[in-house]
mmCIF file of C-alpha atoms in Angstrom:
data_model
loop_
_atom_site.group_PDB
_atom_site.id
_atom_site.type_symbol
_atom_site.label_atom_id
_atom_site.label_comp_id
_atom_site.label_asym_id
_atom_site.label_seq_id
_atom_site.Cartn_x
_atom_site.Cartn_y
_atom_site.Cartn_z
ATOM 1 C CA MET A 4 -0.007 -0.006 0.006
ATOM 2 C CA ARG A 5 2.953 2.322 0.611
ATOM 3 C CA GLU A 6 3.701 2.231 -3.117
ATOM 4 C CA ALA A 7 0.181 3.512 -3.859
ATOM 5 C CA GLY A 8 0.440 6.367 -1.388
ATOM 6 C CA PRO A 9 1.236 10.014 -2.130
ATOM 7 C CA ARG A 10 4.700 10.712 -3.495
ATOM 8 C CA MET A 11 6.691 13.752 -4.489
ATOM 9 C CA VAL A 12 7.949 13.822 -8.080
ATOM 10 C CA ARG A 13 10.455 16.120 -9.735
ATOM 11 C CA ASP A 14 10.528 16.070 -13.531
ATOM 12 C CA ASP A 15 10.582 18.348 -16.566
ATOM 13 C CA GLN A 16 7.147 19.673 -15.539
ATOM 14 C CA GLY A 17 8.510 20.813 -12.199
ATOM 15 C CA GLU A 18 7.737 19.471 -8.737
ATOM 16 C CA ALA A 19 4.422 18.084 -7.503
ATOM 17 C CA TRP A 20 2.679 15.574 -5.297
ATOM 18 C CA VAL A 21 1.118 12.627 -7.177
ATOM 19 C CA PHE A 22 -1.719 10.598 -5.735
ATOM 20 C CA GLU A 23 -3.915 8.116 -7.613
ATOM 21 C CA GLY A 24 -2.655 9.447 -10.902
ATOM 22 C CA LYS A 25 -3.432 13.086 -10.086
ATOM 23 C CA ARG A 26 -0.623 15.625 -10.158
ATOM 24 C CA MET A 27 -0.901 18.346 -7.502
ATOM 25 C CA PRO A 28 1.757 21.068 -7.475
ATOM 26 C CA THR A 29 2.097 23.626 -4.678
ATOM 27 C CA THR A 30 0.859 27.091 -5.527
ATOM 28 C CA GLY A 31 3.108 30.003 -4.651
ATOM 29 C CA LEU A 32 0.231 31.554 -2.735
ATOM 30 C CA SER A 33 0.559 28.796 -0.152
ATOM 31 C CA ALA A 34 4.276 29.319 0.430
ATOM 32 C CA ALA A 35 4.684 33.086 0.335
ATOM 33 C CA ALA A 36 6.411 33.644 3.698
ATOM 34 C CA GLY A 37 9.463 35.877 3.300
ATOM 35 C CA LYS A 38 8.447 37.135 -0.139
ATOM 36 C CA LYS A 39 7.521 40.670 -1.086
ATOM 37 C CA ARG A 40 3.930 41.282 -2.145
ATOM 38 C CA GLU A 41 4.975 42.042 -5.695
ATOM 39 C CA GLU A 42 6.522 38.550 -5.793
ATOM 40 C CA PHE A 43 3.274 36.733 -4.940
ATOM 41 C CA SER A 44 2.112 34.362 -7.650
ATOM 42 C CA PRO A 45 -0.338 31.433 -7.929
ATOM 43 C CA LEU A 46 2.108 29.597 -10.210
ATOM 44 C CA PRO A 47 3.610 26.342 -8.899
ATOM 45 C CA VAL A 48 6.730 26.475 -6.730
ATOM 46 C CA THR A 49 9.253 23.909 -5.563
ATOM 47 C CA TYR A 50 10.436 23.238 -2.026
ATOM 48 C CA ASP A 51 13.686 24.953 -2.942
ATOM 49 C CA ASP A 52 11.661 28.112 -3.559
ATOM 50 C CA MET A 53 10.118 28.016 -0.099
ATOM 51 C CA ARG A 54 11.236 29.271 3.263
ATOM 52 C CA PRO A 55 12.203 26.207 5.368
ATOM 53 C CA GLY A 56 9.567 27.172 7.922
ATOM 54 C CA CYS A 57 6.962 26.101 5.353
ATOM 55 C CA TYR A 58 7.952 22.446 5.685
ATOM 56 C CA GLU A 59 10.392 21.905 8.577
ATOM 57 C CA PRO A 60 8.912 22.021 12.084
ATOM 58 C CA ALA A 61 12.083 23.234 13.764
ATOM 59 C CA ALA A 62 12.368 26.050 11.229
ATOM 60 C CA ARG A 63 8.666 26.815 11.759
ATOM 61 C CA VAL A 64 9.308 27.324 15.483
ATOM 62 C CA GLU A 65 12.235 29.623 14.664
ATOM 63 C CA ASP A 66 9.940 31.697 12.469
ATOM 64 C CA MET A 67 7.344 31.746 15.249
ATOM 65 C CA ASN A 68 9.998 33.007 17.644
ATOM 66 C CA ARG A 69 10.960 35.747 15.214
ATOM 67 C CA ALA A 70 7.336 36.918 14.998
ATOM 68 C CA GLY A 71 6.456 36.618 18.688
ATOM 69 C CA VAL A 72 4.076 33.678 18.178
ATOM 70 C CA ILE A 73 3.725 31.432 21.224
ATOM 71 C CA ALA A 74 1.909 28.501 19.637
ATOM 72 C CA SER A 75 0.222 27.622 16.375
ATOM 73 C CA LEU A 76 -1.646 24.905 14.533
ATOM 74 C CA SER A 77 -1.389 24.070 10.846
ATOM 75 C CA PHE A 78 -4.039 23.192 8.302
ATOM 76 C CA PRO A 79 -3.063 20.594 5.684
ATOM 77 C CA SER A 80 -1.744 21.755 2.310
ATOM 78 C CA PHE A 81 -1.366 18.834 -0.123
ATOM 79 C CA PRO A 82 -4.303 16.956 1.544
ATOM 80 C CA ARG A 83 -6.203 20.282 1.248
ATOM 81 C CA PHE A 84 -7.898 22.218 4.031
ATOM 82 C CA CYS A 85 -10.050 19.401 5.419
ATOM 83 C CA GLY A 86 -8.197 16.380 3.990
ATOM 84 C CA GLN A 87 -10.553 16.093 1.020
ATOM 85 C CA THR A 88 -7.739 14.782 -1.175
ATOM 86 C CA PHE A 89 -7.947 11.462 0.699
ATOM 87 C CA THR A 90 -11.729 11.549 0.888
ATOM 88 C CA GLU A 91 -11.773 11.758 -2.913
ATOM 89 C CA ALA A 92 -9.594 8.650 -3.223
ATOM 90 C CA THR A 93 -11.193 5.921 -5.322
ATOM 91 C CA ASP A 94 -9.613 3.307 -3.049
ATOM 92 C CA ARG A 95 -11.293 3.815 0.344
ATOM 93 C CA GLN A 96 -8.820 1.548 2.152
ATOM 94 C CA LEU A 97 -5.964 3.597 0.753
ATOM 95 C CA GLY A 98 -7.711 6.839 1.634
ATOM 96 C CA LEU A 99 -8.189 5.725 5.250
ATOM 97 C CA ALA A 100 -4.571 4.615 5.494
ATOM 98 C CA CYS A 101 -3.472 8.044 4.230
ATOM 99 C CA VAL A 102 -5.701 9.837 6.741
ATOM 100 C CA LYS A 103 -4.227 7.846 9.612
ATOM 101 C CA ALA A 104 -0.667 8.244 8.352
ATOM 102 C CA TYR A 105 -1.127 12.030 8.034
ATOM 103 C CA ASN A 106 -2.551 12.270 11.545
ATOM 104 C CA ASP A 107 0.218 10.168 13.071
ATOM 105 C CA TRP A 108 2.805 12.274 11.267
ATOM 106 C CA MET A 109 1.135 15.492 12.458
ATOM 107 C CA ILE A 110 1.044 14.380 16.080
ATOM 108 C CA ASP A 111 4.281 12.393 16.353
ATOM 109 C CA GLU A 112 6.638 14.135 13.966
ATOM 110 C CA TRP A 113 5.510 17.680 13.139
ATOM 111 C CA CYS A 114 4.103 18.629 16.544
ATOM 112 C CA GLY A 115 6.332 16.128 18.320
ATOM 113 C CA THR A 116 9.294 18.308 17.365
ATOM 114 C CA ALA A 117 8.017 21.035 19.695
ATOM 115 C CA PRO A 118 4.965 19.747 21.591
ATOM 116 C CA ASP A 119 4.828 22.867 23.749
ATOM 117 C CA ARG A 120 4.571 25.115 20.689
ATOM 118 C CA LEU A 121 2.802 23.203 17.898
ATOM 119 C CA ILE A 122 -0.856 22.169 18.267
ATOM 120 C CA PRO A 123 -1.930 18.947 16.467
ATOM 121 C CA MET A 124 -4.880 19.246 14.074
ATOM 122 C CA ILE A 125 -6.202 16.099 12.437
ATOM 123 C CA ILE A 126 -8.120 15.278 9.276
ATOM 124 C CA LEU A 127 -10.932 12.726 8.958
ATOM 125 C CA PRO A 128 -12.244 10.027 6.601
ATOM 126 C CA LEU A 129 -15.180 12.253 5.689
ATOM 127 C CA TRP A 130 -16.962 9.621 3.629
ATOM 128 C CA ASP A 131 -17.903 7.683 6.787
ATOM 129 C CA ALA A 132 -18.889 9.558 9.954
ATOM 130 C CA HIS A 133 -18.494 6.405 12.072
ATOM 131 C CA LEU A 134 -14.915 5.966 10.862
ATOM 132 C CA ALA A 135 -14.424 9.682 11.486
ATOM 133 C CA ALA A 136 -15.615 9.313 15.081
ATOM 134 C CA LYS A 137 -13.203 6.402 15.632
ATOM 135 C CA GLU A 138 -10.336 8.495 14.241
ATOM 136 C CA ILE A 139 -11.218 11.376 16.541
ATOM 137 C CA GLU A 140 -11.146 9.023 19.522
ATOM 138 C CA ARG A 141 -7.907 7.369 18.390
ATOM 139 C CA THR A 142 -6.043 10.616 17.849
ATOM 140 C CA ALA A 143 -7.450 12.310 20.935
ATOM 141 C CA ALA A 144 -5.795 9.568 22.967
ATOM 142 C CA LYS A 145 -2.522 10.462 21.234
ATOM 143 C CA GLY A 146 -2.851 14.162 22.022
ATOM 144 C CA ALA A 147 -4.683 15.678 19.045
ATOM 145 C CA LYS A 148 -6.305 19.010 19.833
ATOM 146 C CA ALA A 149 -8.373 20.043 16.795
ATOM 147 C CA ILE A 150 -10.294 18.697 13.804
ATOM 148 C CA ALA A 151 -10.184 20.088 10.252
ATOM 149 C CA PHE A 152 -13.619 20.021 8.670
ATOM 150 C CA SER A 153 -15.282 21.513 5.578
ATOM 151 C CA GLU A 154 -17.179 24.776 5.680
ATOM 152 C CA ASN A 155 -19.695 23.059 3.361
ATOM 153 C CA PRO A 156 -19.337 19.274 2.984
ATOM 154 C CA TYR A 157 -22.233 19.235 0.501
ATOM 155 C CA GLN A 158 -19.970 20.918 -2.080
ATOM 156 C CA LEU A 159 -17.590 17.987 -1.693
ATOM 157 C CA GLY A 160 -20.308 15.510 -2.686
ATOM 158 C CA LEU A 161 -20.983 14.594 0.943
ATOM 159 C CA PRO A 162 -24.180 14.916 2.999
ATOM 160 C CA SER A 163 -24.861 18.377 4.362
ATOM 161 C CA ILE A 164 -24.877 18.994 8.120
ATOM 162 C CA HIS A 165 -28.701 19.076 7.812
ATOM 163 C CA ASP A 166 -28.854 15.528 6.470
ATOM 164 C CA ARG A 167 -32.222 14.082 7.457
ATOM 165 C CA ASN A 168 -30.680 10.782 8.476
ATOM 166 C CA GLY A 169 -28.181 12.451 10.832
ATOM 167 C CA PHE A 170 -25.155 11.355 8.810
ATOM 168 C CA TRP A 171 -22.699 13.531 10.769
ATOM 169 C CA GLU A 172 -23.915 12.750 14.279
ATOM 170 C CA PRO A 173 -21.189 10.190 15.151
ATOM 171 C CA MET A 174 -18.498 12.728 14.246
ATOM 172 C CA VAL A 175 -20.231 15.608 16.015
ATOM 173 C CA ALA A 176 -20.761 13.529 19.139
ATOM 174 C CA ALA A 177 -17.103 12.439 19.196
ATOM 175 C CA ALA A 178 -15.876 16.028 18.730
ATOM 176 C CA ALA A 179 -18.067 17.215 21.613
ATOM 177 C CA GLU A 180 -17.086 14.317 23.855
ATOM 178 C CA THR A 181 -13.338 14.754 23.318
ATOM 179 C CA GLY A 182 -13.511 18.547 23.518
ATOM 180 C CA MET A 183 -11.757 18.923 20.169
ATOM 181 C CA PRO A 184 -12.988 21.956 18.203
ATOM 182 C CA ILE A 185 -14.195 21.557 14.638
ATOM 183 C CA CYS A 186 -12.181 24.049 12.575
ATOM 184 C CA MET A 187 -13.543 25.200 9.225
ATOM 185 C CA HIS A 188 -11.040 26.985 7.005
ATOM 186 C CA LEU A 189 -12.450 29.252 4.324
ATOM 187 C CA GLY A 190 -12.139 27.466 0.979
ATOM 188 C CA SER A 191 -12.426 24.034 2.618
ATOM 189 C CA SER A 192 -15.438 23.246 0.444
ATOM 190 C CA SER A 193 -13.136 23.295 -2.628
ATOM 191 C CA GLN A 194 -15.447 25.991 -3.945
ATOM 192 C CA LEU A 195 -14.954 29.754 -4.114
ATOM 193 C CA PRO A 196 -18.086 31.973 -4.161
ATOM 194 C CA ALA A 197 -17.894 33.468 -7.652
ATOM 195 C CA THR A 198 -20.979 35.238 -9.008
ATOM 196 C CA SER A 199 -19.986 34.187 -12.535
ATOM 197 C CA PRO A 200 -17.128 32.484 -14.391
ATOM 198 C CA GLU A 201 -15.940 35.969 -15.374
ATOM 199 C CA MET A 202 -15.723 37.320 -11.810
ATOM 200 C CA PRO A 203 -12.169 38.626 -11.248
ATOM 201 C CA MET A 204 -10.062 36.613 -8.811
ATOM 202 C CA ALA A 205 -9.482 39.726 -6.688
ATOM 203 C CA ALA A 206 -13.265 40.060 -6.263
ATOM 204 C CA ILE A 207 -13.566 36.389 -5.336
ATOM 205 C CA ILE A 208 -10.857 36.733 -2.687
ATOM 206 C CA ALA A 209 -12.650 39.779 -1.261
ATOM 207 C CA LEU A 210 -15.995 37.980 -1.205
ATOM 208 C CA THR A 211 -14.920 34.618 0.233
ATOM 209 C CA PRO A 212 -14.774 35.408 3.989
ATOM 210 C CA VAL A 213 -18.150 37.104 3.894
ATOM 211 C CA ALA A 214 -19.876 34.555 1.704
ATOM 212 C CA SER A 215 -18.286 31.243 2.634
ATOM 213 C CA THR A 216 -17.549 31.696 6.337
ATOM 214 C CA ALA A 217 -20.765 33.531 7.118
ATOM 215 C CA ALA A 218 -22.705 30.792 5.308
ATOM 216 C CA ALA A 219 -20.967 28.099 7.374
ATOM 217 C CA CYS A 220 -21.773 29.980 10.551
ATOM 218 C CA ILE A 221 -25.457 30.318 9.680
ATOM 219 C CA ASP A 222 -25.592 26.695 8.531
ATOM 220 C CA TRP A 223 -24.480 25.481 11.965
ATOM 221 C CA LEU A 224 -26.566 28.036 13.885
ATOM 222 C CA PHE A 225 -29.681 26.583 12.267
ATOM 223 C CA SER A 226 -28.584 22.970 12.510
ATOM 224 C CA PRO A 227 -29.781 20.438 15.116
ATOM 225 C CA TRP A 228 -26.341 19.941 16.578
ATOM 226 C CA LEU A 229 -25.746 22.926 18.855
ATOM 227 C CA PRO A 230 -28.737 22.456 21.178
ATOM 228 C CA LYS A 231 -28.079 18.717 21.267
ATOM 229 C CA TYR A 232 -24.333 18.929 21.997
ATOM 230 C CA PRO A 233 -23.686 21.798 24.441
ATOM 231 C CA ASP A 234 -19.926 21.082 24.575
ATOM 232 C CA LEU A 235 -19.410 21.339 20.806
ATOM 233 C CA LYS A 236 -16.855 23.988 19.720
ATOM 234 C CA LEU A 237 -16.650 25.471 16.214
ATOM 235 C CA CYS A 238 -13.838 27.650 14.898
ATOM 236 C CA LEU A 239 -14.297 29.815 11.775
ATOM 237 C CA SER A 240 -10.721 29.840 10.578
ATOM 238 C CA GLU A 241 -9.431 32.799 8.575
ATOM 239 C CA GLY A 242 -12.960 34.072 8.046
ATOM 240 C CA GLY A 243 -12.527 37.388 9.825
ATOM 241 C CA ILE A 244 -15.007 38.715 12.392
ATOM 242 C CA GLY A 245 -16.370 42.012 11.054
ATOM 243 C CA TRP A 246 -19.424 40.346 9.511
ATOM 244 C CA ILE A 247 -20.470 38.536 12.708
ATOM 245 C CA PRO A 248 -22.591 41.264 14.344
ATOM 246 C CA TYR A 249 -24.904 41.599 11.361
ATOM 247 C CA VAL A 250 -25.227 37.831 10.902
ATOM 248 C CA LEU A 251 -26.208 37.416 14.549
ATOM 249 C CA GLU A 252 -28.602 40.320 14.409
ATOM 250 C CA ARG A 253 -30.261 39.010 11.253
ATOM 251 C CA SER A 254 -30.402 35.440 12.554
ATOM 252 C CA ASP A 255 -32.071 36.532 15.785
ATOM 253 C CA HIS A 256 -34.552 38.566 13.764
ATOM 254 C CA VAL A 257 -35.394 35.562 11.593
ATOM 255 C CA VAL A 258 -36.058 33.405 14.644
ATOM 256 C CA GLU A 259 -38.157 36.106 16.274
ATOM 257 C CA VAL A 260 -40.275 36.747 13.189
ATOM 258 C CA HIS A 261 -40.373 33.406 11.361
ATOM 259 C CA ARG A 262 -40.138 30.871 14.158
ATOM 260 C CA GLY A 263 -43.895 30.231 14.010
ATOM 261 C CA TRP A 264 -43.734 28.536 10.615
ATOM 262 C CA ALA A 265 -40.050 27.952 9.741
ATOM 263 C CA ALA A 266 -39.332 25.799 12.793
ATOM 264 C CA LYS A 267 -42.070 23.294 12.007
ATOM 265 C CA GLY A 268 -40.392 21.421 9.208
ATOM 266 C CA ASP A 269 -39.474 21.576 5.573
ATOM 267 C CA PHE A 270 -41.437 23.176 2.767
ATOM 268 C CA GLY A 271 -40.856 22.034 -0.785
ATOM 269 C CA GLY A 272 -40.914 24.257 -3.822
ATOM 270 C CA ASP A 273 -39.733 27.763 -4.599
ATOM 271 C CA LEU A 274 -40.407 30.615 -2.159
ATOM 272 C CA THR A 275 -39.408 33.167 -4.773
ATOM 273 C CA THR A 276 -42.291 32.224 -7.044
ATOM 274 C CA GLY A 277 -44.781 31.168 -4.413
ATOM 275 C CA ALA A 278 -44.878 27.591 -5.719
ATOM 276 C CA VAL A 279 -44.511 26.047 -2.273
ATOM 277 C CA GLY A 280 -45.641 22.577 -1.265
ATOM 278 C CA GLY A 281 -46.984 21.363 2.047
ATOM 279 C CA ARG A 282 -44.930 20.683 5.139
ATOM 280 C CA ASP A 283 -43.487 17.220 5.583
ATOM 281 C CA ASP A 284 -44.336 16.410 9.183
ATOM 282 C CA ASP A 285 -42.017 13.398 9.156
ATOM 283 C CA LEU A 286 -39.000 15.707 9.106
ATOM 284 C CA GLY A 287 -39.668 16.993 12.585
ATOM 285 C CA GLY A 288 -38.938 20.560 13.601
ATOM 286 C CA LEU A 289 -35.917 22.746 14.165
ATOM 287 C CA ASP A 290 -35.219 23.738 17.754
ATOM 288 C CA MET A 291 -35.486 27.530 17.798
ATOM 289 C CA SER A 292 -35.949 27.874 21.545
ATOM 290 C CA VAL A 293 -32.485 29.455 21.901
ATOM 291 C CA MET A 294 -31.566 32.591 19.979
ATOM 292 C CA PRO A 295 -28.741 32.239 17.423
ATOM 293 C CA SER A 296 -26.688 34.938 19.124
ATOM 294 C CA GLU A 297 -26.754 32.903 22.324
ATOM 295 C CA LEU A 298 -25.780 29.743 20.497
ATOM 296 C CA PHE A 299 -22.908 31.619 18.854
ATOM 297 C CA ARG A 300 -21.467 32.689 22.191
ATOM 298 C CA LYS A 301 -21.702 29.153 23.545
ATOM 299 C CA HIS A 302 -20.172 27.371 20.576
ATOM 300 C CA PHE A 303 -18.367 29.615 18.051
ATOM 301 C CA TYR A 304 -14.969 31.237 17.780
ATOM 302 C CA GLY A 305 -14.303 33.801 15.087
ATOM 303 C CA CYS A 306 -10.688 33.973 13.863
ATOM 304 C CA PHE A 307 -9.083 37.001 12.226
ATOM 305 C CA ILE A 308 -5.736 38.102 10.843
ATOM 306 C CA GLU A 309 -6.307 41.814 10.254
ATOM 307 C CA ASP A 310 -9.815 43.106 10.953
ATOM 308 C CA PRO A 311 -9.902 46.589 12.570
ATOM 309 C CA PHE A 312 -13.650 46.916 12.110
ATOM 310 C CA GLY A 313 -14.237 43.553 13.739
ATOM 311 C CA VAL A 314 -12.105 44.602 16.693
ATOM 312 C CA SER A 315 -14.161 47.777 17.008
ATOM 313 C CA ALA A 316 -17.297 45.622 17.266
ATOM 314 C CA LEU A 317 -16.067 43.221 19.949
ATOM 315 C CA ASP A 318 -18.915 44.248 22.240
ATOM 316 C CA LYS A 319 -21.357 42.830 19.641
ATOM 317 C CA ILE A 320 -19.327 39.641 19.073
ATOM 318 C CA GLY A 321 -18.000 38.733 22.513
ATOM 319 C CA VAL A 322 -14.411 38.990 23.686
ATOM 320 C CA ASP A 323 -14.470 35.325 24.686
ATOM 321 C CA ASN A 324 -15.349 34.274 21.126
ATOM 322 C CA VAL A 325 -12.443 35.744 19.170
ATOM 323 C CA MET A 326 -8.922 34.496 18.386
ATOM 324 C CA ILE A 327 -6.119 36.059 16.328
ATOM 325 C CA GLU A 328 -4.263 34.296 13.490
ATOM 326 C CA THR A 329 -1.133 34.799 11.378
ATOM 327 C CA ASP A 330 -1.917 32.832 8.163
ATOM 328 C CA TYR A 331 1.716 31.729 7.935
ATOM 329 C CA PRO A 332 2.973 30.957 5.281
ATOM 330 C CA HIS A 333 0.142 32.170 3.016
ATOM 331 C CA THR A 334 -0.221 35.539 1.311
ATOM 332 C CA ASP A 335 -2.515 37.135 3.926
ATOM 333 C CA SER A 336 0.068 36.463 6.612
ATOM 334 C CA THR A 337 1.331 39.218 8.911
ATOM 335 C CA TRP A 338 4.642 37.398 9.361
ATOM 336 C CA PRO A 339 7.237 38.458 10.399
ATOM 337 C CA ASN A 340 5.371 41.380 11.962
ATOM 338 C CA CYS A 341 2.691 39.285 13.689
ATOM 339 C CA ILE A 342 3.023 40.658 17.214
ATOM 340 C CA GLU A 343 3.362 44.274 16.060
ATOM 341 C CA VAL A 344 0.285 44.024 13.825
ATOM 342 C CA ALA A 345 -1.676 42.347 16.590
ATOM 343 C CA HIS A 346 -0.822 44.999 19.170
ATOM 344 C CA LYS A 347 -1.634 47.778 16.740
ATOM 345 C CA GLN A 348 -5.100 46.310 16.099
ATOM 346 C CA LEU A 349 -5.786 45.827 19.799
ATOM 347 C CA ALA A 350 -4.434 49.185 20.958
ATOM 348 C CA GLY A 351 -6.716 50.829 23.517
ATOM 349 C CA LEU A 352 -8.363 47.634 24.688
ATOM 350 C CA PRO A 353 -8.075 46.568 28.346
ATOM 351 C CA ASP A 354 -5.131 44.296 29.046
ATOM 352 C CA ASP A 355 -7.345 41.363 30.052
ATOM 353 C CA VAL A 356 -9.218 41.590 26.714
ATOM 354 C CA LYS A 357 -5.968 41.726 24.769
ATOM 355 C CA ARG A 358 -4.708 38.682 26.607
ATOM 356 C CA LYS A 359 -7.896 36.744 25.772
ATOM 357 C CA ILE A 360 -7.633 37.525 22.070
ATOM 358 C CA LEU A 361 -3.876 36.978 21.844
ATOM 359 C CA GLN A 362 -3.616 33.751 23.791
ATOM 360 C CA ASP A 363 -6.089 32.812 26.524
ATOM 361 C CA ASN A 364 -9.078 32.072 24.311
ATOM 362 C CA ALA A 365 -6.999 29.832 22.049
ATOM 363 C CA ALA A 366 -5.422 28.022 24.976
ATOM 364 C CA ARG A 367 -8.884 27.315 26.331
ATOM 365 C CA VAL A 368 -10.474 26.292 23.015
ATOM 366 C CA PHE A 369 -7.620 23.944 22.077
ATOM 367 C CA ASN A 370 -7.042 22.745 25.646
ATOM 368 C CA PHE A 371 -3.374 23.615 25.222
ATOM 369 C CA ASP A 372 -0.937 24.507 28.006
ATOM 370 C CA LEU A 373 1.093 27.555 27.040
ATOM 371 C CA PRO A 374 4.879 27.438 27.603
ATOM 372 C CA GLU A 375 6.123 29.219 30.692
ATOM 373 C CA ALA A 376 8.500 31.490 28.785
ATOM 374 C CA PRO A 377 6.919 32.567 25.487
ATOM 375 C CA PRO A 378 9.059 34.314 22.856
ATOM 376 C CA THR A 379 9.411 38.050 23.315
ATOM 377 C CA GLY A 380 9.157 38.954 19.614
ATOM 378 C CA ARG A 381 11.442 39.628 16.712
ATOM 379 C CA ARG A 382 15.088 38.910 17.312
#
């Protein structure tokens, strides 16, 4: 089976990962640390083109020290943001073996290099929620702290989180039981929210946090899982936070105004034309007894890199529901000026609020003990 697994090839086409006959190079946008903005490019790069911190854990820690970063967790690159590369494998046995191998490598080798600084995030066999639950339990026993999941699994050809047969419940239950947060990176549905094929890429990049991450948030707010699993934690990774106050305000309004009919079940047809069918009583109802804003503050954590407006609206979001990010080594990263950019954004806030956003919230969400002597910043 090892021979069938992913492998790195270097040939006259350049350098790329190959898995099940598919060639997957690394885009320069995913390995931009240390480059000037005018050097950014989506074209493929080789490992020789990258800063060592992109692929060597010891070098990553050195780059964290330089930027004043105490601890960090990494989303997968070649397996993609929620491991969908292995979920798409035609050989399910091979896909599962790859998921387990990646998770063991993440826990034992990558994070094992500096277990007090690197936080293990796992991927799952998304095609089977029972297998996913077993992998959560297995890796939790080894020290895993977080789960990578899709912002919209339906776009990956999987059941939605509203699946009428409760497809995702074993995974959700395991995540809640182990205390591991479900982390949804923008773009983890393998879809970008373009209004048309002609939409400029710059416009798509601007739209994605608002469209994709806000949609994921609303999806879960109106799902059956939050009332049922009070210990479930959800992180909206790299989605920003400035949009959250409106989404919560609107969601509360919808519950207040439409709860009388919308909570009773599903209506077939097209609301825009009025061609709506009767309610299917067999579907049951949606629990709208708790307002979405309350559910958000119990379960969600918004994550931002640079979001001055979001910081100005912390009273509407909740200071216990926000964490800061660096996006290393991608193009939105603040590296190597992470700590300076963070302090500039948080200037004027009380020290206890700054501490929550900079470290305490993350330490609590990921159940991670911070090192006694964190780095002091750039050297």
